[in-house]
Amino acid sequence: MKKSIALTVALLAGLGLSACSSPAPTVEPQSETTAAAEETTAAAAPAETAEEPSQEAAPADRSAKFGDKVTFENGVEVTVTAKGLQPAGQYAYGAVENQIAVFDIEVTNGGQEEFEAILMGVPEVKYGDKGKGAEHANDSENNIGIDQFSTVLPGETQTVTVGYGIPEAEADNVRVEVTAPNFMDKPAIFKGSIK
């Protein structure tokens, strides 16, 4: 009896905490950056004056193509650009077929407060139809996987270059999941081919 009560309390607490999460970030395609920003600003104005949020509003899509920008609710923007498969240096670690899949991750703090971005520079990368996890790769000779994010001040932009071991045959179906700038938001997911 005590175990079932404790289990019920734990489940209710978990459900209560999950209800506190922020909405998903928004995606802004690279080619429509200016037009989407104007539409978002115009759409956001009436929502701020409304007493209650609309029940009919669909959740924001947090899935983007490589090169698109994802904006979190707090104004932090992240873009992942696929740089393709690059030859690994002599002392590289984690290369597959002597190549490293290279990505630039750019974070811009469009919010009002600084934040610690170190986890945003360590994305979870998967590839292929079955979503196999890619191993992190470092190549100091080519400056891949060496830099990391630090505290990002309001208005500041930082970029890091990361690498992962991905077989060339699987490079058409790659998924990069970047941790949100805080623990309440959902991560940004970038997908596509890196060839």
PDB file of C-alpha atoms in Angstrom:
ATOM      1  CA  MET A   1       0.000   0.000   0.000  1.00  0.00           C
ATOM      2  CA  LYS A   2       2.798   2.435   0.947  1.00  0.00           C
ATOM      3  CA  LYS A   3       4.639   1.585  -2.279  1.00  0.00           C
ATOM      4  CA  SER A   4       1.594   2.314  -4.434  1.00  0.00           C
ATOM      5  CA  ILE A   5       1.031   5.653  -2.667  1.00  0.00           C
ATOM      6  CA  ALA A   6       4.697   6.580  -3.110  1.00  0.00           C
ATOM      7  CA  LEU A   7       4.535   5.574  -6.781  1.00  0.00           C
ATOM      8  CA  THR A   8       1.384   7.652  -7.304  1.00  0.00           C
ATOM      9  CA  VAL A   9       3.000  10.692  -5.644  1.00  0.00           C
ATOM     10  CA  ALA A  10       6.127  10.280  -7.798  1.00  0.00           C
ATOM     11  CA  LEU A  11       4.056  10.041 -10.996  1.00  0.00           C
ATOM     12  CA  LEU A  12       2.013  13.124 -10.116  1.00  0.00           C
ATOM     13  CA  ALA A  13       5.175  15.075  -9.282  1.00  0.00           C
ATOM     14  CA  GLY A  14       6.719  14.050 -12.606  1.00  0.00           C
ATOM     15  CA  LEU A  15       3.620  15.073 -14.536  1.00  0.00           C
ATOM     16  CA  GLY A  16       3.541  18.388 -12.702  1.00  0.00           C
ATOM     17  CA  LEU A  17       7.154  19.126 -13.613  1.00  0.00           C
ATOM     18  CA  SER A  18       6.635  18.157 -17.247  1.00  0.00           C
ATOM     19  CA  ALA A  19       3.774  20.662 -17.454  1.00  0.00           C
ATOM     20  CA  CYS A  20       6.239  23.428 -16.506  1.00  0.00           C
ATOM     21  CA  SER A  21       8.344  23.049 -19.650  1.00  0.00           C
ATOM     22  CA  SER A  22       8.592  25.874 -22.160  1.00  0.00           C
ATOM     23  CA  PRO A  23       7.191  25.612 -25.655  1.00  0.00           C
ATOM     24  CA  ALA A  24       9.389  24.252 -28.417  1.00  0.00           C
ATOM     25  CA  PRO A  25      11.710  26.682 -30.203  1.00  0.00           C
ATOM     26  CA  THR A  26      10.756  28.126 -33.581  1.00  0.00           C
ATOM     27  CA  VAL A  27      12.485  27.359 -36.878  1.00  0.00           C
ATOM     28  CA  GLU A  28      13.436  30.000 -39.400  1.00  0.00           C
ATOM     29  CA  PRO A  29      14.567  28.692 -42.813  1.00  0.00           C
ATOM     30  CA  GLN A  30      17.772  30.255 -44.044  1.00  0.00           C
ATOM     31  CA  SER A  31      16.245  31.681 -47.243  1.00  0.00           C
ATOM     32  CA  GLU A  32      13.235  33.231 -45.490  1.00  0.00           C
ATOM     33  CA  THR A  33      15.008  34.873 -42.555  1.00  0.00           C
ATOM     34  CA  THR A  34      13.761  38.446 -42.953  1.00  0.00           C
ATOM     35  CA  ALA A  35      10.181  37.643 -43.992  1.00  0.00           C
ATOM     36  CA  ALA A  36       9.746  35.112 -41.189  1.00  0.00           C
ATOM     37  CA  ALA A  37      11.106  37.551 -38.611  1.00  0.00           C
ATOM     38  CA  GLU A  38       8.551  40.167 -39.666  1.00  0.00           C
ATOM     39  CA  GLU A  39       5.703  37.614 -39.564  1.00  0.00           C
ATOM     40  CA  THR A  40       6.807  36.354 -36.146  1.00  0.00           C
ATOM     41  CA  THR A  41       6.930  39.896 -34.756  1.00  0.00           C
ATOM     42  CA  ALA A  42       3.483  40.733 -36.153  1.00  0.00           C
ATOM     43  CA  ALA A  43       2.000  37.480 -34.871  1.00  0.00           C
ATOM     44  CA  ALA A  44       3.571  37.874 -31.427  1.00  0.00           C
ATOM     45  CA  ALA A  45       2.078  41.325 -30.752  1.00  0.00           C
ATOM     46  CA  PRO A  46      -1.571  40.224 -30.397  1.00  0.00           C
ATOM     47  CA  ALA A  47      -0.580  37.175 -28.349  1.00  0.00           C
ATOM     48  CA  GLU A  48       1.079  39.382 -25.736  1.00  0.00           C
ATOM     49  CA  THR A  49      -2.108  41.405 -25.208  1.00  0.00           C
ATOM     50  CA  ALA A  50      -4.404  38.388 -24.995  1.00  0.00           C
ATOM     51  CA  GLU A  51      -5.491  37.175 -21.559  1.00  0.00           C
ATOM     52  CA  GLU A  52      -5.127  33.482 -22.366  1.00  0.00           C
ATOM     53  CA  PRO A  53      -3.075  31.701 -25.045  1.00  0.00           C
ATOM     54  CA  SER A  54      -5.048  30.270 -27.945  1.00  0.00           C
ATOM     55  CA  GLN A  55      -6.073  26.633 -27.502  1.00  0.00           C
ATOM     56  CA  GLU A  56      -5.871  26.141 -31.290  1.00  0.00           C
ATOM     57  CA  ALA A  57      -2.216  27.147 -31.727  1.00  0.00           C
ATOM     58  CA  ALA A  58      -0.043  24.258 -32.893  1.00  0.00           C
ATOM     59  CA  PRO A  59       3.274  23.671 -31.134  1.00  0.00           C
ATOM     60  CA  ALA A  60       6.297  25.184 -32.857  1.00  0.00           C
ATOM     61  CA  ASP A  61       8.333  22.863 -35.053  1.00  0.00           C
ATOM     62  CA  ARG A  62      11.818  22.507 -33.635  1.00  0.00           C
ATOM     63  CA  SER A  63      13.120  20.487 -36.572  1.00  0.00           C
ATOM     64  CA  ALA A  64      15.227  22.357 -39.120  1.00  0.00           C
ATOM     65  CA  LYS A  65      17.439  21.761 -42.136  1.00  0.00           C
ATOM     66  CA  PHE A  66      21.157  22.376 -41.924  1.00  0.00           C
ATOM     67  CA  GLY A  67      21.731  26.116 -42.344  1.00  0.00           C
ATOM     68  CA  ASP A  68      18.336  27.123 -40.893  1.00  0.00           C
ATOM     69  CA  LYS A  69      18.065  29.136 -37.683  1.00  0.00           C
ATOM     70  CA  VAL A  70      16.172  27.907 -34.611  1.00  0.00           C
ATOM     71  CA  THR A  71      15.111  30.579 -32.105  1.00  0.00           C
ATOM     72  CA  PHE A  72      14.301  29.669 -28.523  1.00  0.00           C
ATOM     73  CA  GLU A  73      11.675  31.529 -26.491  1.00  0.00           C
ATOM     74  CA  ASN A  74      14.368  33.482 -24.592  1.00  0.00           C
ATOM     75  CA  GLY A  75      15.782  34.920 -27.855  1.00  0.00           C
ATOM     76  CA  VAL A  76      18.779  32.591 -28.168  1.00  0.00           C
ATOM     77  CA  GLU A  77      19.352  31.543 -31.784  1.00  0.00           C
ATOM     78  CA  VAL A  78      21.265  28.492 -33.011  1.00  0.00           C
ATOM     79  CA  THR A  79      22.304  27.515 -36.528  1.00  0.00           C
ATOM     80  CA  VAL A  80      24.046  24.278 -37.515  1.00  0.00           C
ATOM     81  CA  THR A  81      25.838  24.334 -40.863  1.00  0.00           C
ATOM     82  CA  ALA A  82      27.062  21.063 -42.367  1.00  0.00           C
ATOM     83  CA  LYS A  83      30.574  21.469 -43.796  1.00  0.00           C
ATOM     84  CA  GLY A  84      30.611  17.985 -45.353  1.00  0.00           C
ATOM     85  CA  LEU A  85      33.062  15.135 -44.948  1.00  0.00           C
ATOM     86  CA  GLN A  86      36.624  16.422 -44.653  1.00  0.00           C
ATOM     87  CA  PRO A  87      39.909  14.491 -44.727  1.00  0.00           C
ATOM     88  CA  ALA A  88      41.196  13.693 -41.242  1.00  0.00           C
ATOM     89  CA  GLY A  89      44.609  14.897 -40.159  1.00  0.00           C
ATOM     90  CA  GLN A  90      47.420  12.547 -39.192  1.00  0.00           C
ATOM     91  CA  TYR A  91      46.606  12.643 -35.466  1.00  0.00           C
ATOM     92  CA  ALA A  92      42.811  12.879 -35.705  1.00  0.00           C
ATOM     93  CA  TYR A  93      40.659  10.818 -33.359  1.00  0.00           C
ATOM     94  CA  GLY A  94      37.239   9.387 -34.226  1.00  0.00           C
ATOM     95  CA  ALA A  95      37.466   9.607 -38.024  1.00  0.00           C
ATOM     96  CA  VAL A  96      35.625   7.024 -40.141  1.00  0.00           C
ATOM     97  CA  GLU A  97      37.121   6.051 -43.512  1.00  0.00           C
ATOM     98  CA  ASN A  98      39.786   8.687 -42.789  1.00  0.00           C
ATOM     99  CA  GLN A  99      37.107  11.416 -42.938  1.00  0.00           C
ATOM    100  CA  ILE A 100      35.321  13.566 -40.378  1.00  0.00           C
ATOM    101  CA  ALA A 101      31.796  14.966 -40.734  1.00  0.00           C
ATOM    102  CA  VAL A 102      32.231  18.638 -39.839  1.00  0.00           C
ATOM    103  CA  PHE A 103      29.581  21.035 -38.511  1.00  0.00           C
ATOM    104  CA  ASP A 104      29.721  24.710 -37.506  1.00  0.00           C
ATOM    105  CA  ILE A 105      27.408  25.564 -34.608  1.00  0.00           C
ATOM    106  CA  GLU A 106      26.641  29.275 -34.252  1.00  0.00           C
ATOM    107  CA  VAL A 107      24.876  30.601 -31.157  1.00  0.00           C
ATOM    108  CA  THR A 108      23.605  34.184 -30.907  1.00  0.00           C
ATOM    109  CA  ASN A 109      22.221  35.544 -27.655  1.00  0.00           C
ATOM    110  CA  GLY A 110      19.262  37.695 -28.699  1.00  0.00           C
ATOM    111  CA  GLY A 111      17.947  37.607 -25.134  1.00  0.00           C
ATOM    112  CA  GLN A 112      18.381  39.939 -22.186  1.00  0.00           C
ATOM    113  CA  GLU A 113      20.501  37.685 -19.952  1.00  0.00           C
ATOM    114  CA  GLU A 114      23.818  35.913 -20.353  1.00  0.00           C
ATOM    115  CA  PHE A 115      23.813  32.126 -20.410  1.00  0.00           C
ATOM    116  CA  GLU A 116      26.308  29.278 -20.272  1.00  0.00           C
ATOM    117  CA  ALA A 117      26.400  27.597 -23.706  1.00  0.00           C
ATOM    118  CA  ILE A 118      28.995  24.861 -23.183  1.00  0.00           C
ATOM    119  CA  LEU A 119      26.481  21.993 -23.619  1.00  0.00           C
ATOM    120  CA  MET A 120      25.231  23.466 -26.905  1.00  0.00           C
ATOM    121  CA  GLY A 121      28.656  22.678 -28.393  1.00  0.00           C
ATOM    122  CA  VAL A 122      28.331  18.942 -27.707  1.00  0.00           C
ATOM    123  CA  PRO A 123      25.364  17.870 -29.839  1.00  0.00           C
ATOM    124  CA  GLU A 124      23.995  14.356 -30.135  1.00  0.00           C
ATOM    125  CA  VAL A 125      24.588  13.193 -33.714  1.00  0.00           C
ATOM    126  CA  LYS A 126      22.871  10.226 -35.365  1.00  0.00           C
ATOM    127  CA  TYR A 127      22.978   8.898 -38.911  1.00  0.00           C
ATOM    128  CA  GLY A 128      21.349   6.375 -41.212  1.00  0.00           C
ATOM    129  CA  ASP A 129      17.845   4.942 -41.308  1.00  0.00           C
ATOM    130  CA  LYS A 130      18.240   3.352 -37.873  1.00  0.00           C
ATOM    131  CA  GLY A 131      19.640   6.472 -36.185  1.00  0.00           C
ATOM    132  CA  LYS A 132      23.009   5.054 -35.183  1.00  0.00           C
ATOM    133  CA  GLY A 133      24.928   7.312 -32.795  1.00  0.00           C
ATOM    134  CA  ALA A 134      28.033   8.968 -34.239  1.00  0.00           C
ATOM    135  CA  GLU A 135      31.250   9.154 -32.238  1.00  0.00           C
ATOM    136  CA  HIS A 136      32.777  12.554 -31.550  1.00  0.00           C
ATOM    137  CA  ALA A 137      35.922  13.272 -33.597  1.00  0.00           C
ATOM    138  CA  ASN A 138      38.790  15.655 -32.864  1.00  0.00           C
ATOM    139  CA  ASP A 139      41.391  16.909 -35.308  1.00  0.00           C
ATOM    140  CA  SER A 140      43.713  19.552 -33.866  1.00  0.00           C
ATOM    141  CA  GLU A 141      45.594  19.829 -37.162  1.00  0.00           C
ATOM    142  CA  ASN A 142      42.410  21.102 -38.869  1.00  0.00           C
ATOM    143  CA  ASN A 143      40.890  22.841 -35.801  1.00  0.00           C
ATOM    144  CA  ILE A 144      37.910  20.458 -35.575  1.00  0.00           C
ATOM    145  CA  GLY A 145      36.414  19.681 -32.169  1.00  0.00           C
ATOM    146  CA  ILE A 146      38.903  21.855 -30.310  1.00  0.00           C
ATOM    147  CA  ASP A 147      36.923  24.988 -29.367  1.00  0.00           C
ATOM    148  CA  GLN A 148      33.995  25.119 -26.984  1.00  0.00           C
ATOM    149  CA  PHE A 149      31.319  27.626 -26.093  1.00  0.00           C
ATOM    150  CA  SER A 150      31.594  29.762 -22.983  1.00  0.00           C
ATOM    151  CA  THR A 151      29.246  32.291 -21.396  1.00  0.00           C
ATOM    152  CA  VAL A 152      27.366  34.125 -24.165  1.00  0.00           C
ATOM    153  CA  LEU A 153      26.490  37.713 -23.285  1.00  0.00           C
ATOM    154  CA  PRO A 154      23.387  39.481 -24.665  1.00  0.00           C
ATOM    155  CA  GLY A 155      24.028  40.474 -28.290  1.00  0.00           C
ATOM    156  CA  GLU A 156      27.072  38.221 -28.573  1.00  0.00           C
ATOM    157  CA  THR A 157      27.637  35.448 -31.150  1.00  0.00           C
ATOM    158  CA  GLN A 158      29.973  32.470 -30.736  1.00  0.00           C
ATOM    159  CA  THR A 159      30.803  29.691 -33.206  1.00  0.00           C
ATOM    160  CA  VAL A 160      32.435  26.305 -32.679  1.00  0.00           C
ATOM    161  CA  THR A 161      33.432  23.652 -35.203  1.00  0.00           C
ATOM    162  CA  VAL A 162      32.672  20.063 -34.203  1.00  0.00           C
ATOM    163  CA  GLY A 163      33.369  16.750 -35.891  1.00  0.00           C
ATOM    164  CA  TYR A 164      31.827  13.279 -35.858  1.00  0.00           C
ATOM    165  CA  GLY A 165      32.679   9.934 -37.423  1.00  0.00           C
ATOM    166  CA  ILE A 166      30.038   9.162 -40.053  1.00  0.00           C
ATOM    167  CA  PRO A 167      30.468   6.661 -42.914  1.00  0.00           C
ATOM    168  CA  GLU A 168      30.148   8.272 -46.351  1.00  0.00           C
ATOM    169  CA  ALA A 169      27.426   5.780 -47.344  1.00  0.00           C
ATOM    170  CA  GLU A 170      25.253   7.079 -44.455  1.00  0.00           C
ATOM    171  CA  ALA A 171      25.945  10.810 -44.946  1.00  0.00           C
ATOM    172  CA  ASP A 172      22.595  11.453 -46.686  1.00  0.00           C
ATOM    173  CA  ASN A 173      20.575  11.002 -43.495  1.00  0.00           C
ATOM    174  CA  VAL A 174      22.148  12.874 -40.574  1.00  0.00           C
ATOM    175  CA  ARG A 175      20.482  14.337 -37.470  1.00  0.00           C
ATOM    176  CA  VAL A 176      22.170  16.832 -35.101  1.00  0.00           C
ATOM    177  CA  GLU A 177      20.391  17.575 -31.804  1.00  0.00           C
ATOM    178  CA  VAL A 178      21.629  20.718 -30.032  1.00  0.00           C
ATOM    179  CA  THR A 179      20.845  21.108 -26.340  1.00  0.00           C
ATOM    180  CA  ALA A 180      18.642  24.093 -25.481  1.00  0.00           C
ATOM    181  CA  PRO A 181      20.159  27.126 -23.712  1.00  0.00           C
ATOM    182  CA  ASN A 182      18.295  26.135 -20.540  1.00  0.00           C
ATOM    183  CA  PHE A 183      16.899  22.936 -19.103  1.00  0.00           C
ATOM    184  CA  MET A 184      13.266  23.971 -19.596  1.00  0.00           C
ATOM    185  CA  ASP A 185      13.355  24.226 -23.416  1.00  0.00           C
ATOM    186  CA  LYS A 186      13.403  21.337 -25.843  1.00  0.00           C
ATOM    187  CA  PRO A 187      16.516  20.845 -27.997  1.00  0.00           C
ATOM    188  CA  ALA A 188      16.862  22.082 -31.580  1.00  0.00           C
ATOM    189  CA  ILE A 189      17.115  19.333 -34.191  1.00  0.00           C
ATOM    190  CA  PHE A 190      18.822  19.788 -37.561  1.00  0.00           C
ATOM    191  CA  LYS A 191      18.475  17.148 -40.284  1.00  0.00           C
ATOM    192  CA  GLY A 192      19.614  16.465 -43.817  1.00  0.00           C
ATOM    193  CA  SER A 193      22.441  15.358 -46.037  1.00  0.00           C
ATOM    194  CA  ILE A 194      26.000  16.432 -45.319  1.00  0.00           C
ATOM    195  CA  LYS A 195      27.426  15.478 -48.735  1.00  0.00           C
TER     196      LYS A 195
END
